[in-house]
């Protein structure tokens, strides 16, 4: 499903008080099946941009198109419910929202709410559990008896059980060890490829961006200041400095080696493997 923001501005309403704009005249297009990373400093509006994609934050001005749906300032509840069926949202620390006595009941909650029968929902729970790399015997356990990584997977399975067309995730690897984080992100990347699932990921880790994303959105003070192909972004030293962005480790090493030796490598390297290949090619190792 395609996502398009047209001149979207949004704020938070706290009782009678409105916050300043957290999204400020945002225009962007995200293609079906793409894997887009959102980066930017704390408070830049990354989570707010995700919320605007599934109607948790409704624009004050402008519109968000999600496939055939339109999220506008006066959107009705029926359309919002339909949008939320199609756009699966994985919040930061999603395991905090686990609540049922068993993993199965937790995963079935969303599908049952959206009208599936108990048998259909259980069938889905069984399938998505496999997709997040967990064994079926976990279904009858309490979610609270699981490890941190297992809880995270169950929470993500609950979103996948809705069979969304778009998956938006807010730092899905936060708080996990590096292996757990890599495993979760690799799973997300494989769903993106295998099902053409439009994927939008907020992350602070530029190595994750380099490994998984084909496009990057850079946010600053509620505005989208860059929307670029990943390799192009990390080749654009001027813009990276302007927005105070880090680069992936391999790219950082590349820049250091090029400065020290005066030899320019034939491509922008995003991974250690690419860097090694480039160094061999020019005869530096
Ligand atoms: N529920 C809320 N009510 C009022 N203001 C909010 C709310 N959530 C976020 N904000 C404000 O909106 C702005 C953008 O916040 P947002 O959470 O989108 O940033 P972020 O880029 O996700 O930051 P981080 O990297 O810290 O998660 C901030 O100034 C924040 O204080
Ligand atoms: Mg955030």
Short mmCIF file of C-alpha atoms and ligand atoms in Angstrom, two decimals:
data_model
loop_
_atom_site.label_atom_id
_atom_site.label_comp_id
_atom_site.label_asym_id
_atom_site.label_seq_id
_atom_site.Cartn_x
_atom_site.Cartn_y
_atom_site.Cartn_z
CA UNK A 1 0.00 0.00 0.00
CA UNK A 2 1.25 3.42 -0.93
CA UNK A 3 1.51 6.26 1.58
CA UNK A 4 1.34 9.95 0.62
CA UNK A 5 1.46 13.01 2.87
CA UNK A 6 0.16 16.22 1.30
CA UNK A 7 1.03 19.39 3.19
CA UNK A 8 0.39 17.72 6.55
CA UNK A 9 0.60 19.76 9.75
CA UNK A 10 -0.33 18.27 13.11
CA UNK A 11 -0.16 18.98 16.82
CA UNK A 12 -1.29 17.39 20.08
CA UNK A 13 -4.34 18.69 21.87
CA UNK A 14 -4.00 18.49 25.65
CA UNK A 15 -7.46 19.54 26.89
CA UNK A 16 -7.93 23.14 25.78
CA UNK A 17 -4.21 23.59 25.07
CA UNK A 18 -2.63 22.77 21.73
CA UNK A 19 1.04 21.94 21.45
CA UNK A 20 3.16 23.65 18.82
CA UNK A 21 3.25 21.90 15.44
CA UNK A 22 4.91 18.48 15.71
CA UNK A 23 4.49 17.92 11.96
CA UNK A 24 5.02 21.02 9.88
CA UNK A 25 3.90 21.02 6.19
CA UNK A 26 5.06 17.48 5.51
CA UNK A 27 4.97 16.24 1.91
CA UNK A 28 6.21 12.77 1.13
CA UNK A 29 5.52 9.62 -0.84
CA UNK A 30 6.36 6.10 0.23
CA UNK A 31 6.06 3.44 -2.45
CA UNK A 32 4.36 0.07 -2.00
CA UNK A 33 6.82 -2.56 -0.83
CA UNK A 34 9.60 -0.13 0.08
CA UNK A 35 11.58 -0.29 3.32
CA UNK A 36 11.91 3.24 4.65
CA UNK A 37 13.88 4.32 7.71
CA UNK A 38 13.01 7.49 9.62
CA UNK A 39 15.92 9.14 11.41
CA UNK A 40 16.47 12.41 13.24
CA UNK A 41 17.23 13.77 16.67
CA UNK A 42 15.11 13.24 19.74
CA UNK A 43 11.91 15.28 19.56
CA UNK A 44 12.24 15.71 15.77
CA UNK A 45 8.78 14.18 15.19
CA UNK A 46 9.63 10.62 14.08
CA UNK A 47 7.07 8.88 16.31
CA UNK A 48 4.50 11.54 15.42
CA UNK A 49 5.06 10.84 11.72
CA UNK A 50 4.39 7.13 12.35
CA UNK A 51 1.26 7.95 14.36
CA UNK A 52 -0.01 10.07 11.47
CA UNK A 53 0.32 6.99 9.23
CA UNK A 54 -2.28 5.01 11.14
CA UNK A 55 -4.57 7.79 12.27
CA UNK A 56 -3.45 7.98 15.89
CA UNK A 57 -2.50 11.56 15.09
CA UNK A 58 -4.96 13.28 12.76
CA UNK A 59 -3.72 16.24 10.69
CA UNK A 60 -4.77 19.76 11.62
CA UNK A 61 -4.15 20.62 7.97
CA UNK A 62 -3.51 18.62 4.81
CA UNK A 63 -4.15 14.91 4.22
CA UNK A 64 -2.51 11.53 4.49
CA UNK A 65 -3.39 8.99 1.80
CA UNK A 66 -3.01 5.33 2.74
CA UNK A 67 -3.90 3.27 -0.31
CA UNK A 68 -7.53 4.16 -1.00
CA UNK A 69 -8.06 5.74 2.45
CA UNK A 70 -7.82 9.42 3.24
CA UNK A 71 -6.93 10.74 6.71
CA UNK A 72 -8.13 14.35 6.88
CA UNK A 73 -8.88 16.79 9.72
CA UNK A 74 -12.55 15.74 9.96
CA UNK A 75 -12.11 12.02 9.32
CA UNK A 76 -14.92 9.79 10.63
CA UNK A 77 -14.43 6.90 13.06
CA UNK A 78 -15.39 4.26 10.51
CA UNK A 79 -12.58 5.27 8.14
CA UNK A 80 -10.11 5.47 11.02
CA UNK A 81 -10.95 1.90 12.06
CA UNK A 82 -10.42 0.73 8.49
CA UNK A 83 -7.06 2.51 8.26
CA UNK A 84 -5.91 0.89 11.51
CA UNK A 85 -6.80 -2.53 10.13
CA UNK A 86 -4.48 -1.95 7.19
CA UNK A 87 -1.60 -0.16 8.94
CA UNK A 88 -0.04 -2.29 11.68
CA UNK A 89 1.77 -0.24 14.28
CA UNK A 90 4.49 -1.61 16.54
CA UNK A 91 5.10 0.91 19.32
CA UNK A 92 8.33 1.38 21.22
CA UNK A 93 8.55 -1.40 23.84
CA UNK A 94 5.35 -3.05 22.51
CA UNK A 95 5.55 -5.81 25.14
CA UNK A 96 4.32 -3.23 27.67
CA UNK A 97 0.90 -3.69 26.06
CA UNK A 98 0.69 -7.45 26.50
CA UNK A 99 -2.19 -8.12 28.83
CA UNK A 100 -3.97 -11.49 28.34
CA UNK A 101 -3.50 -14.67 30.40
CA UNK A 102 -2.04 -16.56 27.47
CA UNK A 103 0.04 -15.70 24.44
CA UNK A 104 -2.71 -17.12 22.22
CA UNK A 105 -5.38 -14.84 23.71
CA UNK A 106 -3.10 -11.86 23.36
CA UNK A 107 -2.40 -12.50 19.68
CA UNK A 108 -6.06 -13.28 18.96
CA UNK A 109 -7.29 -10.03 20.53
CA UNK A 110 -6.87 -7.83 17.43
CA UNK A 111 -8.24 -10.31 14.86
CA UNK A 112 -11.30 -11.04 17.10
CA UNK A 113 -11.91 -7.32 17.49
CA UNK A 114 -11.91 -6.96 13.74
CA UNK A 115 -14.50 -9.69 13.26
CA UNK A 116 -12.72 -13.04 12.82
CA UNK A 117 -14.21 -16.16 14.44
CA UNK A 118 -12.35 -17.79 17.35
CA UNK A 119 -11.16 -20.64 15.13
CA UNK A 120 -9.89 -18.27 12.45
CA UNK A 121 -8.12 -16.12 15.03
CA UNK A 122 -6.44 -19.16 16.62
CA UNK A 123 -5.32 -20.33 13.21
CA UNK A 124 -3.73 -16.93 12.59
CA UNK A 125 -2.04 -16.94 16.00
CA UNK A 126 -0.48 -20.30 15.16
CA UNK A 127 0.80 -19.03 11.81
CA UNK A 128 2.21 -15.68 12.96
CA UNK A 129 3.99 -17.30 15.90
CA UNK A 130 6.03 -19.30 13.40
CA UNK A 131 6.72 -16.15 11.42
CA UNK A 132 8.28 -14.44 14.44
CA UNK A 133 10.42 -17.50 15.11
CA UNK A 134 8.63 -18.90 18.18
CA UNK A 135 7.46 -22.46 18.86
CA UNK A 136 3.71 -23.27 19.12
CA UNK A 137 4.06 -24.57 22.71
CA UNK A 138 4.40 -20.95 23.81
CA UNK A 139 0.76 -20.26 22.86
CA UNK A 140 -0.64 -21.51 26.16
CA UNK A 141 1.96 -19.78 28.33
CA UNK A 142 1.48 -16.51 30.13
CA UNK A 143 3.14 -13.69 28.16
CA UNK A 144 4.59 -12.48 31.46
CA UNK A 145 6.59 -15.69 31.89
CA UNK A 146 8.60 -15.08 28.70
CA UNK A 147 12.02 -13.52 28.12
CA UNK A 148 12.31 -9.92 26.91
CA UNK A 149 13.03 -10.99 23.33
CA UNK A 150 10.15 -13.50 23.33
CA UNK A 151 7.72 -10.89 24.65
CA UNK A 152 8.80 -8.50 21.90
CA UNK A 153 8.16 -11.21 19.29
CA UNK A 154 4.72 -12.01 20.72
CA UNK A 155 3.80 -8.32 20.65
CA UNK A 156 4.90 -8.05 17.01
CA UNK A 157 3.02 -11.28 16.20
CA UNK A 158 -0.15 -9.59 17.52
CA UNK A 159 0.27 -6.86 14.91
CA UNK A 160 1.12 -9.30 12.11
CA UNK A 161 -1.99 -11.32 12.97
CA UNK A 162 -4.02 -8.43 11.58
CA UNK A 163 -2.38 -9.12 8.19
CA UNK A 164 -1.60 -5.43 7.60
CA UNK A 165 -0.57 -4.02 4.20
CA UNK A 166 1.71 -1.51 5.88
CA UNK A 167 3.88 -2.14 8.93
CA UNK A 168 5.21 0.84 10.89
CA UNK A 169 7.65 0.21 13.73
CA UNK A 170 9.08 2.54 16.37
CA UNK A 171 12.57 1.30 17.34
CA UNK A 172 11.60 -2.39 17.36
CA UNK A 173 15.10 -3.39 18.53
CA UNK A 174 15.31 -0.99 21.48
CA UNK A 175 16.42 -2.59 24.72
CA UNK A 176 17.31 -5.97 23.16
CA UNK A 177 20.87 -7.31 22.99
CA UNK A 178 22.56 -6.97 19.61
CA UNK A 179 21.75 -10.55 18.52
CA UNK A 180 18.08 -10.21 19.51
CA UNK A 181 17.86 -6.91 17.70
CA UNK A 182 19.46 -8.28 14.51
CA UNK A 183 17.11 -11.28 14.55
CA UNK A 184 14.00 -9.10 14.86
CA UNK A 185 15.16 -6.72 12.14
CA UNK A 186 16.07 -9.60 9.81
CA UNK A 187 12.58 -11.03 10.28
CA UNK A 188 11.04 -7.65 9.47
CA UNK A 189 13.25 -7.38 6.38
CA UNK A 190 12.19 -10.84 5.19
CA UNK A 191 8.45 -10.01 5.54
CA UNK A 192 9.11 -6.82 3.59
CA UNK A 193 10.72 -8.76 0.72
CA UNK A 194 8.53 -11.86 0.67
CA UNK A 195 5.14 -10.13 0.95
CA UNK A 196 5.96 -6.76 -0.54
CA UNK A 197 4.88 -5.36 2.84
CA UNK A 198 5.41 -1.59 2.89
CA UNK A 199 7.65 -1.09 5.93
CA UNK A 200 8.50 2.09 7.82
CA UNK A 201 11.00 1.91 10.66
CA UNK A 202 12.10 4.54 13.15
CA UNK A 203 15.67 3.93 14.31
CA UNK A 204 18.67 5.76 15.75
CA UNK A 205 21.09 3.14 14.47
CA UNK A 206 22.66 4.00 11.12
CA UNK A 207 24.01 0.46 10.72
CA UNK A 208 20.42 -0.78 10.78
CA UNK A 209 19.50 1.85 8.20
CA UNK A 210 22.40 0.73 6.00
CA UNK A 211 21.56 -2.96 6.33
CA UNK A 212 17.81 -2.87 5.81
CA UNK A 213 16.40 0.37 4.41
CA UNK A 214 16.21 1.29 0.74
CA UNK A 215 15.03 4.84 1.49
CA UNK A 216 15.67 7.22 4.38
CA UNK A 217 13.58 10.11 5.70
CA UNK A 218 15.44 12.66 7.81
CA UNK A 219 13.30 14.70 10.22
CA UNK A 220 14.16 17.90 12.03
CA UNK A 221 11.77 20.01 14.10
CA UNK A 222 8.63 18.48 12.61
CA UNK A 223 9.80 18.81 9.01
CA UNK A 224 11.03 16.25 6.51
CA UNK A 225 14.38 17.73 5.51
CA UNK A 226 15.62 14.84 3.34
CA UNK A 227 14.06 11.82 1.64
CA UNK A 228 16.77 9.92 -0.19
CA UNK A 229 17.97 6.52 -1.31
CA UNK A 230 20.08 5.07 1.50
CA UNK A 231 23.36 4.93 -0.42
CA UNK A 232 22.92 8.43 -1.77
CA UNK A 233 22.22 9.80 1.68
CA UNK A 234 25.38 8.32 3.15
CA UNK A 235 27.39 9.69 0.22
CA UNK A 236 26.13 13.21 0.84
CA UNK A 237 28.67 14.37 3.42
CA UNK A 238 27.54 17.99 3.26
CA UNK A 239 23.92 17.21 4.16
CA UNK A 240 24.96 14.67 6.80
CA UNK A 241 27.02 17.35 8.52
CA UNK A 242 24.28 19.90 8.16
CA UNK A 243 21.79 17.67 9.98
CA UNK A 244 24.38 16.27 12.41
CA UNK A 245 23.76 12.68 11.33
CA UNK A 246 26.03 9.73 12.02
CA UNK A 247 27.08 7.33 9.27
CA UNK A 248 27.30 3.52 9.37
CA UNK A 249 30.55 2.14 10.81
CA UNK A 250 31.77 0.87 7.43
CA UNK A 251 31.24 4.26 5.82
CA UNK A 252 33.03 5.99 8.72
CA UNK A 253 36.03 3.69 8.22
CA UNK A 254 35.93 4.29 4.47
CA UNK A 255 36.11 8.07 4.92
CA UNK A 256 39.02 7.68 7.34
CA UNK A 257 40.93 5.37 5.00
CA UNK A 258 40.33 7.66 2.01
CA UNK A 259 41.56 10.68 3.96
CA UNK A 260 44.67 8.89 5.20
CA UNK A 261 45.68 7.25 1.91
CA UNK A 262 44.33 9.77 -0.58
CA UNK A 263 42.81 6.83 -2.50
CA UNK A 264 39.10 7.13 -3.33
CA UNK A 265 37.22 3.84 -3.20
CA UNK A 266 35.00 3.00 -6.20
CA UNK A 267 31.71 3.05 -4.26
CA UNK A 268 30.01 4.28 -1.10
CA UNK A 269 30.38 1.36 1.31
CA UNK A 270 27.52 0.65 3.68
CA UNK A 271 28.65 -2.68 5.14
CA UNK A 272 31.95 -4.20 6.23
CA UNK A 273 31.74 -6.70 3.34
CA UNK A 274 31.35 -3.92 0.81
CA UNK A 275 34.28 -2.07 2.36
CA UNK A 276 36.49 -5.17 2.22
CA UNK A 277 35.59 -5.76 -1.45
CA UNK A 278 36.32 -2.14 -2.35
CA UNK A 279 39.69 -2.19 -0.55
CA UNK A 280 40.69 -5.38 -2.41
CA UNK A 281 39.59 -3.87 -5.72
CA UNK A 282 41.88 -0.83 -5.39
CA UNK A 283 44.73 -2.96 -4.00
CA UNK A 284 44.83 -1.43 -0.54
CA UNK A 285 44.64 -4.90 1.04
N1 LIG B 1 1.38 13.05 23.52
C1 LIG B 1 2.02 14.22 23.33
N2 LIG B 1 1.49 15.38 23.77
C2 LIG B 1 2.12 16.57 23.56
N3 LIG B 1 3.29 16.70 22.91
C3 LIG B 1 3.86 15.59 22.45
C4 LIG B 1 3.27 14.29 22.63
N4 LIG B 1 4.08 13.36 22.05
C5 LIG B 1 5.12 14.05 21.54
N5 LIG B 1 5.00 15.37 21.77
C6 LIG B 1 5.93 16.42 21.33
O1 LIG B 1 6.05 16.34 19.93
C7 LIG B 1 7.38 16.54 19.50
C8 LIG B 1 7.82 15.38 18.64
O2 LIG B 1 7.79 14.21 19.43
P1 LIG B 1 8.05 12.75 18.84
O3 LIG B 1 7.72 11.79 19.94
O4 LIG B 1 7.34 12.60 17.56
O5 LIG B 1 9.64 12.82 18.59
P2 LIG B 1 10.66 11.66 18.18
O6 LIG B 1 11.42 12.14 17.01
O7 LIG B 1 9.95 10.37 18.08
O8 LIG B 1 11.67 11.64 19.45
P3 LIG B 1 12.46 10.38 20.12
O9 LIG B 1 13.64 10.10 19.26
O10 LIG B 1 12.86 10.95 21.45
O11 LIG B 1 11.51 9.25 20.25
C9 LIG B 1 8.21 16.74 20.77
O12 LIG B 1 8.43 18.10 20.94
C10 LIG B 1 7.34 16.19 21.87
O13 LIG B 1 7.55 16.87 23.06
MG1 LIG B 2 10.00 8.62 19.18
#
